[in-house]
Amino acid sequence: MGKFQERFVSFFNNRWLVFVAAMWIQSCAGIGYLFGSISPVIKSSLNYNQKQIARLGVAKDLGDSVGFLAGSLCEVLPIWGALLVGALQNFIGYGWVWLIVTGRAPVLPLWAMCILIFVGNNGETYFNTAALVSCVQNFPKSRGPVVGILKGFAGLGGAILTQVYTMIHAPDHANLIFMVAVGPAMVVIALMFIIRPVGGHRQVRPSDSSSFTFIYSVCLLLAAYLMGVMLVEDLVDLNHTVIIIFTVILFILLFIPIVIPIILSFFLERTDPAEEALLSKPENMEPGKSNQETHEVILSEVEDEKPKDVDLLPASERRKRIAQLQARLFHAAAEGAVRVKRRRGPHRGEDFTLTQALIKADFWLIFFSLLLGSGSGLTVIDNLGQMSQSLGYDNTHIFVSMISIWNFLGRVGGGYFSEIIVRDYAYPRPVAMAVAQFVMAIGHIFLGMGWPGVMYVGTLLIGLGYGAHWAIVPAAASELFGLKKFGALYNFLTLANPAGSMFASMPRVDEPLKCEGSICYFLTSMIMSGLCIVAVILSMILVHRTTNVYSHLYGKSRSSNLV
């Protein structure tokens, strides 16, 4: 009995359990993607026109992107406290909307409805921040895969909740609003004490590679399954029993990853606590210790004192020269022969506050590259129905479902391939973002040309590229500006998404006659392709500026792997 209790404690403190629980929470965090499904109910119940619904949509987008409070609360509250605040916001905001739509509460003015939508959708910023902050701290050596998988599940949230609602088969569509209010809140409250950074589990384990491979396999299977289910339900009139079976299989796929922490905790031998000594000293030390501060200052001094031609040497020789210079500075500082000057602020790769990051050119390069790249992608997503109608497609919702799947695969794939770039080649992660933006530029050209079948190719390229941004950017920001204030940094960068959408927003056709043909969006698509090319240039400037940083962060691990 004592051994089982010990194993259970190990299971509860396993970082893979935290990761799997974060995946489940992220599966409920995509409530903003359901606005297109609940807006017709609000429109008909409250007699709103399209302009009023559009204002509610703006409130939804702002709620999804303004996460300053979530980032700040994650720094002062325990993670479960921030999740509880997000669950309450989600429940109160959408719950009140449901009461108004069903006639159980008095109708409020439009501005008040905008506030309710904002509050309800803003709850998911707490879910995103808590999940990312906890898991990036638990897996600091695997940031790309972790961020990509978590953001991917957030993108699939709308499709998962839609499938659950289809199974419920409620005749009253207002019940979808009730499910949006209650479902995510219940899941988050059930899991909020599991989501947290866990101590002593931060080194790379031999089982990590196989575990991530298993998770990736589940992600691909889940994406393929949802794509198949969407197409079958759209093309075939299914009875309710078949839909229930489809939904049960979906839940089984979502629960499969729990086998990883179960196997690691109950069926494999526990790791000797002495293994913690395998951590390098700077990583194992707590912040604020004087030895670490001295170490950081010496590293800063090395950057200032090393000859410029050192960066041109081969990797092995460069590391040898830097190690020799660092040793001399340590010795000289200990003997009092030199006085190590203090820095005015952290260097790239160390922990920044948001204020310190805002005065760095690298941070703004990330922001504006994300603004132009993801903003153009979000513009296409928001206008996909109109674009497909102009090209003669009747079933526009098929492309909406497809770009959701490509978005998911882009997030998962972006994290995976960017991790290969930094892990195997010690090259800056933003180069993967430049590739994603170039792919999006090609996708915009395809959409603008309006060739037969172009919507399938365009949604594929833009969905993959747009999704990749949200795996690459958070991981790169945590590498360049540290994990200590990651919540605040991440939530500031998310503002680039709605800002970019407004900057690259498509002109809407207000005439009563429907616009037909590629001429409708040709010019806009070409402009957005040009914006993506500008984003590629910004990303490559960032790559050039951060090459030495990534060489320092990942060069040692690469050389040890080669040995």
XYZ file of C-alpha atoms in Angstrom:
563
model
C 0.000 0.000 0.000
C 2.844 2.349 0.838
C 4.485 1.695 -2.520
C 1.236 2.423 -4.367
C 0.817 5.676 -2.436
C 4.370 6.646 -3.354
C 3.659 5.885 -6.998
C 0.446 7.912 -6.882
C 2.281 10.921 -5.457
C 4.835 10.522 -8.257
C 1.956 10.408 -10.760
C 0.380 13.596 -9.378
C 3.739 15.412 -9.530
C 4.646 14.103 -12.986
C 5.234 16.910 -15.473
C 3.615 14.803 -18.226
C 0.376 14.748 -16.228
C 0.531 18.547 -16.146
C 1.098 18.592 -19.906
C -1.803 16.235 -20.659
C -4.144 18.186 -18.362
C -3.046 21.399 -20.108
C -3.930 19.791 -23.455
C -7.445 19.065 -22.145
C -7.860 22.624 -20.889
C -6.657 23.998 -24.213
C -9.259 21.814 -25.943
C -11.857 23.985 -24.198
C -10.015 27.262 -24.721
C -11.116 27.781 -28.319
C -14.540 29.177 -27.440
C -13.873 32.252 -29.582
C -13.996 30.058 -32.687
C -17.659 29.288 -31.882
C -18.793 32.899 -32.168
C -19.851 32.322 -35.774
C -22.190 29.588 -34.529
C -23.751 31.511 -31.632
C -24.034 34.928 -33.314
C -27.099 33.935 -35.428
C -28.940 33.012 -32.214
C -28.068 36.365 -30.630
C -29.017 38.173 -33.836
C -32.467 36.578 -34.114
C -33.309 36.677 -30.383
C -32.358 40.328 -29.850
C -33.271 41.596 -33.351
C -29.746 42.805 -34.027
C -28.571 43.840 -37.477
C -25.263 42.769 -39.016
C -23.488 45.933 -37.906
C -24.394 45.265 -34.267
C -23.255 41.655 -34.554
C -19.973 42.905 -36.030
C -19.457 45.057 -32.925
C -19.970 42.005 -30.739
C -17.373 40.264 -32.910
C -14.884 43.048 -32.219
C -15.531 42.657 -28.491
C -14.926 38.925 -28.872
C -11.598 39.502 -30.646
C -10.476 41.985 -28.003
C -11.422 39.597 -25.219
C -9.421 36.853 -26.893
C -6.314 39.028 -27.250
C -6.164 41.422 -24.280
C -4.441 39.267 -21.699
C -2.510 41.795 -19.607
C -4.548 40.994 -16.505
C -4.116 37.254 -17.046
C -0.358 37.635 -17.404
C -0.132 39.825 -14.305
C -2.304 37.566 -12.154
C -0.232 34.515 -13.107
C 2.732 36.281 -11.491
C 1.025 37.120 -8.178
C -1.542 34.322 -7.813
C -0.991 30.574 -7.838
C -1.746 29.034 -11.216
C -4.992 27.507 -9.925
C -6.128 30.961 -8.776
C -5.631 32.434 -12.247
C -7.482 29.491 -13.806
C -10.355 29.975 -11.375
C -10.629 33.656 -12.322
C -10.716 32.689 -15.999
C -13.397 30.042 -15.395
C -15.544 32.547 -13.491
C -15.176 35.134 -16.259
C -16.150 32.566 -18.878
C -19.157 31.394 -16.858
C -20.431 34.869 -15.914
C -19.932 36.435 -19.348
C -21.504 33.763 -21.541
C -23.911 32.647 -18.814
C -25.430 36.119 -18.655
C -25.655 36.215 -22.456
C -27.556 32.898 -22.344
C -29.980 34.265 -19.737
C -30.688 37.300 -21.933
C -31.089 35.291 -25.143
C -33.522 32.840 -23.509
C -35.577 35.629 -21.900
C -34.573 34.772 -18.319
C -32.887 38.161 -17.827
C -33.767 41.645 -19.130
C -32.231 42.767 -22.421
C -29.184 45.003 -21.994
C -27.901 47.786 -24.276
C -25.448 46.857 -27.007
C -22.470 48.268 -25.116
C -23.305 46.077 -22.124
C -23.599 43.016 -24.382
C -20.165 43.840 -25.782
C -18.792 43.891 -22.238
C -20.343 40.488 -21.484
C -18.896 38.963 -24.656
C -15.512 40.525 -23.854
C -15.549 39.193 -20.281
C -16.667 35.721 -21.342
C -14.094 35.352 -24.099
C -11.341 36.934 -22.020
C -11.506 33.901 -19.752
C -9.592 31.863 -22.310
C -6.562 34.162 -21.983
C -6.211 32.811 -18.428
C -6.427 29.235 -19.724
C -3.781 29.909 -22.394
C -1.422 31.768 -20.080
C -1.607 29.260 -17.215
C -1.124 26.262 -19.502
C 1.783 27.772 -21.451
C 3.607 29.221 -18.434
C 3.407 25.943 -16.481
C 4.401 23.649 -19.327
C 7.195 25.825 -20.731
C 8.727 25.916 -17.249
C 8.327 22.143 -16.907
C 9.847 21.484 -20.361
C 12.390 24.298 -20.879
C 14.419 22.120 -23.266
C 11.396 21.272 -25.443
C 9.638 24.611 -25.803
C 8.804 24.271 -29.492
C 6.884 20.971 -29.261
C 5.154 21.975 -26.020
C 3.921 25.348 -27.300
C 2.966 23.907 -30.687
C 0.881 21.082 -29.239
C -0.881 23.276 -26.658
C -1.704 26.035 -29.142
C -2.815 23.373 -31.610
C -5.370 21.995 -29.185
C -6.627 25.535 -28.565
C -7.259 25.818 -32.299
C -9.210 22.558 -32.271
C -11.376 23.639 -29.337
C -14.140 25.022 -31.542
C -14.373 21.811 -33.592
C -14.447 19.650 -30.447
C -17.167 21.713 -28.744
C -19.178 21.753 -31.969
C -19.053 17.951 -32.144
C -20.212 17.708 -28.522
C -23.113 20.048 -29.263
C -24.018 17.986 -32.334
C -24.213 14.917 -30.088
C -26.481 16.711 -27.597
C -28.786 17.401 -30.528
C -30.595 20.223 -28.735
C -33.385 21.741 -30.853
C -32.881 25.118 -29.174
C -29.663 26.613 -30.563
C -29.422 28.901 -27.543
C -28.253 25.844 -25.609
C -24.931 26.143 -27.456
C -24.328 29.385 -25.531
C -25.130 27.547 -22.292
C -22.610 24.818 -23.192
C -19.961 27.458 -23.959
C -20.601 29.044 -20.543
C -20.650 25.846 -18.463
C -18.467 23.299 -20.306
C -15.043 24.992 -20.235
C -15.587 26.268 -16.686
C -16.313 22.734 -15.421
C -13.251 21.257 -17.139
C -10.940 24.007 -15.859
C -12.176 23.794 -12.264
C -11.741 20.001 -12.333
C -8.107 20.286 -13.518
C -6.912 23.575 -12.025
C -4.893 22.015 -9.180
C -2.945 19.841 -11.624
C -1.756 22.718 -13.833
C 1.399 24.074 -12.185
C 5.180 24.077 -12.505
C 6.555 20.952 -10.836
C 10.000 21.019 -9.264
C 12.851 18.648 -10.001
C 11.635 17.463 -13.411
C 13.316 19.880 -15.767
C 16.158 17.882 -17.244
C 15.823 16.024 -20.511
C 14.877 12.394 -19.839
C 15.492 9.446 -22.201
C 11.726 8.867 -22.345
C 10.976 12.396 -23.600
C 11.641 11.610 -27.246
C 9.311 8.603 -27.387
C 6.665 10.443 -25.338
C 6.599 13.423 -27.702
C 6.500 11.068 -30.688
C 3.451 9.382 -29.167
C 1.751 12.749 -28.564
C 2.464 13.825 -32.147
C 0.944 10.577 -33.418
C -2.205 11.217 -31.395
C -2.376 14.779 -32.750
C -2.155 13.603 -36.360
C -4.739 10.888 -35.734
C -7.054 13.384 -34.038
C -6.751 15.883 -36.897
C -7.411 13.201 -39.521
C -10.368 11.845 -37.543
C -11.990 15.273 -37.098
C -11.501 16.048 -40.779
C -13.170 12.765 -41.720
C -16.047 13.260 -39.281
C -16.690 16.782 -40.553
C -16.826 15.638 -44.167
C -19.070 12.633 -43.394
C -21.513 14.683 -41.305
C -21.645 17.295 -44.048
C -22.184 14.913 -46.963
C -24.293 12.166 -45.325
C -27.475 12.425 -43.283
C -26.490 10.438 -40.175
C -28.752 9.203 -37.404
C -28.159 10.293 -33.833
C -26.621 6.972 -32.720
C -23.795 7.265 -35.261
C -23.069 10.842 -34.121
C -22.860 9.624 -30.504
C -20.382 6.918 -31.562
C -18.292 9.504 -33.419
C -18.203 11.726 -30.311
C -17.273 8.841 -27.991
C -14.350 7.944 -30.275
C -13.304 11.607 -30.184
C -13.188 11.541 -26.369
C -11.188 8.298 -26.441
C -8.597 9.968 -28.674
C -8.448 12.935 -26.288
C -7.912 10.654 -23.275
C -5.235 8.429 -24.861
C -2.257 10.686 -23.873
C -2.912 10.006 -20.171
C -1.167 6.653 -20.639
C 2.209 8.477 -20.727
C 2.231 9.701 -17.076
C 0.585 6.436 -15.987
C 3.340 4.323 -17.555
C 6.127 6.630 -16.327
C 4.770 6.673 -12.765
C 3.408 3.155 -12.198
C 5.255 0.840 -14.577
C 8.777 2.244 -14.882
C 11.429 2.458 -12.203
C 11.573 5.798 -10.491
C 14.506 8.064 -11.218
C 17.100 8.313 -8.515
C 16.862 11.738 -6.829
C 20.616 12.001 -7.283
C 19.898 12.525 -10.976
C 18.972 16.104 -10.133
C 22.711 16.732 -9.957
C 22.780 16.239 -13.728
C 21.347 19.702 -14.089
C 23.875 22.386 -14.857
C 24.465 24.682 -11.921
C 23.056 27.870 -13.453
C 19.845 26.016 -14.301
C 19.611 24.351 -10.889
C 20.111 27.507 -8.871
C 17.246 29.584 -7.658
C 17.061 33.144 -8.936
C 18.398 35.759 -6.631
C 21.426 33.829 -5.367
C 24.682 35.778 -5.290
C 26.682 33.070 -7.107
C 24.253 33.104 -9.991
C 24.304 36.879 -10.155
C 28.102 36.831 -10.364
C 27.928 34.160 -13.055
C 25.470 36.229 -15.099
C 27.613 39.341 -14.788
C 30.673 37.416 -15.956
C 28.745 36.108 -18.952
C 27.770 39.677 -19.782
C 31.397 40.703 -19.422
C 32.450 37.948 -21.837
C 30.117 39.361 -24.495
C 31.756 42.772 -24.067
C 35.378 41.612 -23.906
C 35.560 38.872 -26.543
C 37.285 39.848 -29.846
C 34.965 40.309 -32.799
C 36.744 37.667 -34.871
C 35.833 34.974 -32.315
C 32.347 34.680 -33.837
C 33.937 33.825 -37.193
C 35.809 30.787 -35.828
C 34.493 27.206 -36.071
C 32.006 26.291 -33.341
C 34.388 24.107 -31.316
C 37.199 26.674 -31.394
C 34.778 29.522 -30.587
C 33.501 27.715 -27.494
C 37.061 27.006 -26.402
C 38.100 30.682 -26.697
C 34.984 31.899 -24.861
C 35.516 29.355 -22.065
C 39.125 30.515 -21.650
C 38.086 34.175 -21.520
C 35.319 33.375 -19.032
C 37.753 31.474 -16.776
C 40.222 34.407 -16.801
C 37.453 36.862 -15.905
C 36.271 34.661 -13.037
C 39.790 34.388 -11.697
C 40.495 38.102 -12.090
C 37.221 39.043 -10.410
C 37.935 36.676 -7.508
C 41.416 38.137 -7.021
C 40.104 41.682 -7.234
C 42.304 42.408 -10.232
C 39.365 43.683 -12.229
C 36.166 45.319 -11.227
C 33.283 43.747 -13.108
C 30.922 46.462 -14.190
C 27.239 46.008 -13.550
C 24.790 45.901 -16.425
C 21.961 48.305 -16.917
C 19.681 45.447 -17.905
C 19.593 41.806 -18.919
C 21.080 40.458 -22.109
C 19.161 38.411 -24.650
C 18.562 34.900 -23.359
C 18.116 36.127 -19.783
C 14.968 37.076 -17.869
C 13.338 40.360 -18.983
C 10.404 42.226 -17.574
C 7.860 43.535 -20.076
C 9.185 47.075 -19.621
C 12.742 45.953 -20.344
C 11.630 43.969 -23.401
C 9.701 46.914 -24.832
C 12.913 48.903 -25.345
C 14.592 46.072 -27.279
C 14.572 46.071 -31.077
C 14.325 42.261 -31.166
C 11.018 42.323 -29.297
C 9.498 44.772 -31.770
C 10.849 42.778 -34.713
C 8.929 39.765 -33.360
C 5.825 41.881 -32.765
C 5.645 43.487 -36.205
C 6.606 40.293 -38.012
C 3.768 38.551 -36.159
C 1.436 41.481 -36.855
C 1.964 41.288 -40.606
C 2.120 37.512 -40.891
C -0.606 36.277 -38.555
C -2.731 39.386 -39.177
C -3.016 38.587 -42.869
C -3.883 34.984 -42.034
C -6.584 35.989 -39.558
C -8.055 38.317 -42.174
C -8.476 35.384 -44.559
C -10.001 33.226 -41.808
C -12.540 35.934 -40.935
C -13.495 36.466 -44.601
C -13.242 32.882 -45.835
C -16.996 32.549 -46.357
C -17.185 35.640 -48.561
C -14.082 34.640 -50.536
C -15.334 31.120 -51.250
C -18.762 32.471 -52.297
C -17.127 34.931 -54.708
C -15.293 32.018 -56.347
C -18.493 30.043 -56.804
C -18.397 27.634 -53.841
C -21.698 26.976 -52.081
C -20.588 24.932 -49.046
C -18.435 27.622 -47.481
C -18.382 25.990 -44.043
C -16.279 23.119 -45.447
C -13.384 25.540 -45.979
C -13.877 26.981 -42.486
C -13.567 23.464 -41.040
C -10.582 22.645 -43.253
C -8.599 25.750 -42.345
C -9.230 24.915 -38.677
C -7.555 21.525 -39.194
C -4.646 23.036 -41.178
C -4.280 25.656 -38.433
C -3.970 22.841 -35.883
C -1.408 20.950 -37.960
C 0.530 24.178 -38.566
C 0.816 24.784 -34.835
C 1.923 21.240 -34.098
C 4.267 21.075 -37.093
C 5.688 24.542 -36.475
C 6.718 23.569 -32.964
C 8.209 20.277 -34.148
C 10.280 21.588 -37.058
C 11.441 24.750 -35.281
C 12.693 22.522 -32.443
C 14.751 20.518 -34.955
C 16.284 23.776 -36.224
C 17.424 24.943 -32.789
C 18.216 21.521 -31.309
C 20.127 19.934 -34.181
C 21.620 23.009 -35.850
C 21.683 25.657 -33.062
C 20.140 28.085 -35.566
C 17.664 30.829 -34.597
C 14.070 29.647 -34.291
C 12.641 32.727 -36.113
C 13.926 31.284 -39.411
C 11.009 28.842 -39.166
C 8.674 31.825 -38.875
C 10.181 33.304 -42.055
C 9.485 30.021 -43.876
C 5.873 30.015 -42.604
C 5.368 33.590 -43.793
C 6.770 32.788 -47.225
C 4.355 29.859 -47.476
C 1.499 32.218 -46.560
C 2.611 34.695 -49.241
C 2.264 31.927 -51.841
C -1.149 31.013 -50.413
C -2.399 34.596 -50.773
C -1.268 34.626 -54.418
C -3.216 31.421 -55.055
C -6.367 32.891 -53.509
C -5.983 36.079 -55.526
C -5.661 34.237 -58.825
C -8.924 32.370 -58.354
C -7.938 29.287 -60.364
C -10.145 26.149 -60.198
C -9.671 24.324 -56.901
C -7.575 27.193 -55.581
C -9.539 27.436 -52.315
C -8.295 24.016 -51.246
C -4.656 24.926 -51.881
C -5.005 28.440 -50.454
C -6.628 27.323 -47.203
C -3.957 24.629 -46.828
C -1.000 27.017 -47.203
C -2.474 29.887 -45.186
C -3.801 27.598 -42.447
C -0.431 25.883 -41.997
C 1.501 29.165 -42.056
C -0.862 30.991 -39.715
C -0.867 28.147 -37.214
C 2.927 27.869 -37.237
C 3.222 31.454 -35.959
C 1.568 30.510 -32.670
C 4.001 27.694 -32.004
C 7.155 29.554 -33.003
C 6.607 33.033 -31.512
C 5.933 32.061 -27.852
C 8.886 29.643 -27.853
C 11.220 32.234 -29.406
C 10.058 34.935 -26.972
C 10.761 32.660 -23.996
C 14.250 31.916 -25.332
C 15.217 35.523 -26.026
C 13.490 37.199 -23.066
C 13.307 34.470 -20.417
C 10.608 32.587 -18.538
C 10.268 34.749 -15.436
C 7.761 37.201 -16.990
C 6.702 34.976 -19.862
C 2.981 35.441 -19.168
C 3.135 39.221 -19.596
C 5.408 38.989 -22.658
C 3.194 36.418 -24.374
C -0.027 38.324 -23.774
C 1.488 41.531 -25.159
C 2.571 39.723 -28.329
C -0.948 38.335 -28.833
C -2.129 41.919 -29.400
C -0.413 41.706 -32.790
C -3.120 39.326 -34.007
C -6.181 41.645 -33.931
C -3.990 44.656 -34.760
C -2.708 42.878 -37.863
C -6.209 41.842 -38.829
C -7.388 45.466 -38.696
C -4.290 46.625 -40.594
C -4.807 44.093 -43.400
C -8.604 43.865 -43.218
C -10.385 43.173 -46.449
C -12.834 45.620 -47.954
C -16.355 44.305 -47.641
C -18.803 44.428 -50.520
C -21.797 46.479 -49.440
C -23.678 46.360 -52.735
C -26.802 44.172 -52.809
C -25.444 42.153 -55.742
C -22.992 39.439 -54.800
C -19.453 39.968 -56.050
C -18.288 37.088 -58.225
C -14.930 36.106 -59.616
C -11.293 36.509 -58.578
C -11.494 40.278 -59.185
C -13.291 40.666 -55.837
C -10.234 39.925 -53.705
C -7.351 39.959 -56.199
C -5.871 43.306 -55.132
C -6.338 42.616 -51.420
C -4.729 39.172 -51.715
C -1.725 40.656 -53.541
C -1.356 43.308 -50.828
C -1.463 40.681 -48.095
C 1.097 38.592 -49.975
C 3.340 41.669 -50.012
C 2.829 42.137 -46.275
C 3.931 38.549 -45.716
C 7.103 39.210 -47.729
C 7.811 42.231 -45.496
C 7.269 39.943 -42.496
C 9.806 37.489 -43.971
C 12.364 40.306 -44.181
C 11.730 41.312 -40.549
C 12.071 37.699 -39.428
C 15.371 37.292 -41.275
C 16.706 40.488 -39.679
C 15.819 38.934 -36.323
C 17.588 35.719 -37.353
C 20.741 37.702 -38.171
C 20.627 39.558 -34.849
C 20.094 36.444 -32.694
C 22.450 33.922 -34.314
C 25.006 34.258 -31.509
C 22.307 33.965 -28.836
C 21.024 30.656 -30.192
C 24.562 29.405 -30.702
C 25.183 30.044 -27.010
C 21.859 28.538 -25.905
C 21.937 25.371 -28.007
C 25.522 25.016 -29.254
C 26.666 23.051 -26.204
C 23.820 20.540 -26.354
C 24.453 20.015 -30.064
C 28.170 19.399 -29.544
C 27.445 16.900 -26.746
C 25.024 15.061 -29.023
C 27.649 14.862 -31.773
C 30.157 13.391 -29.329
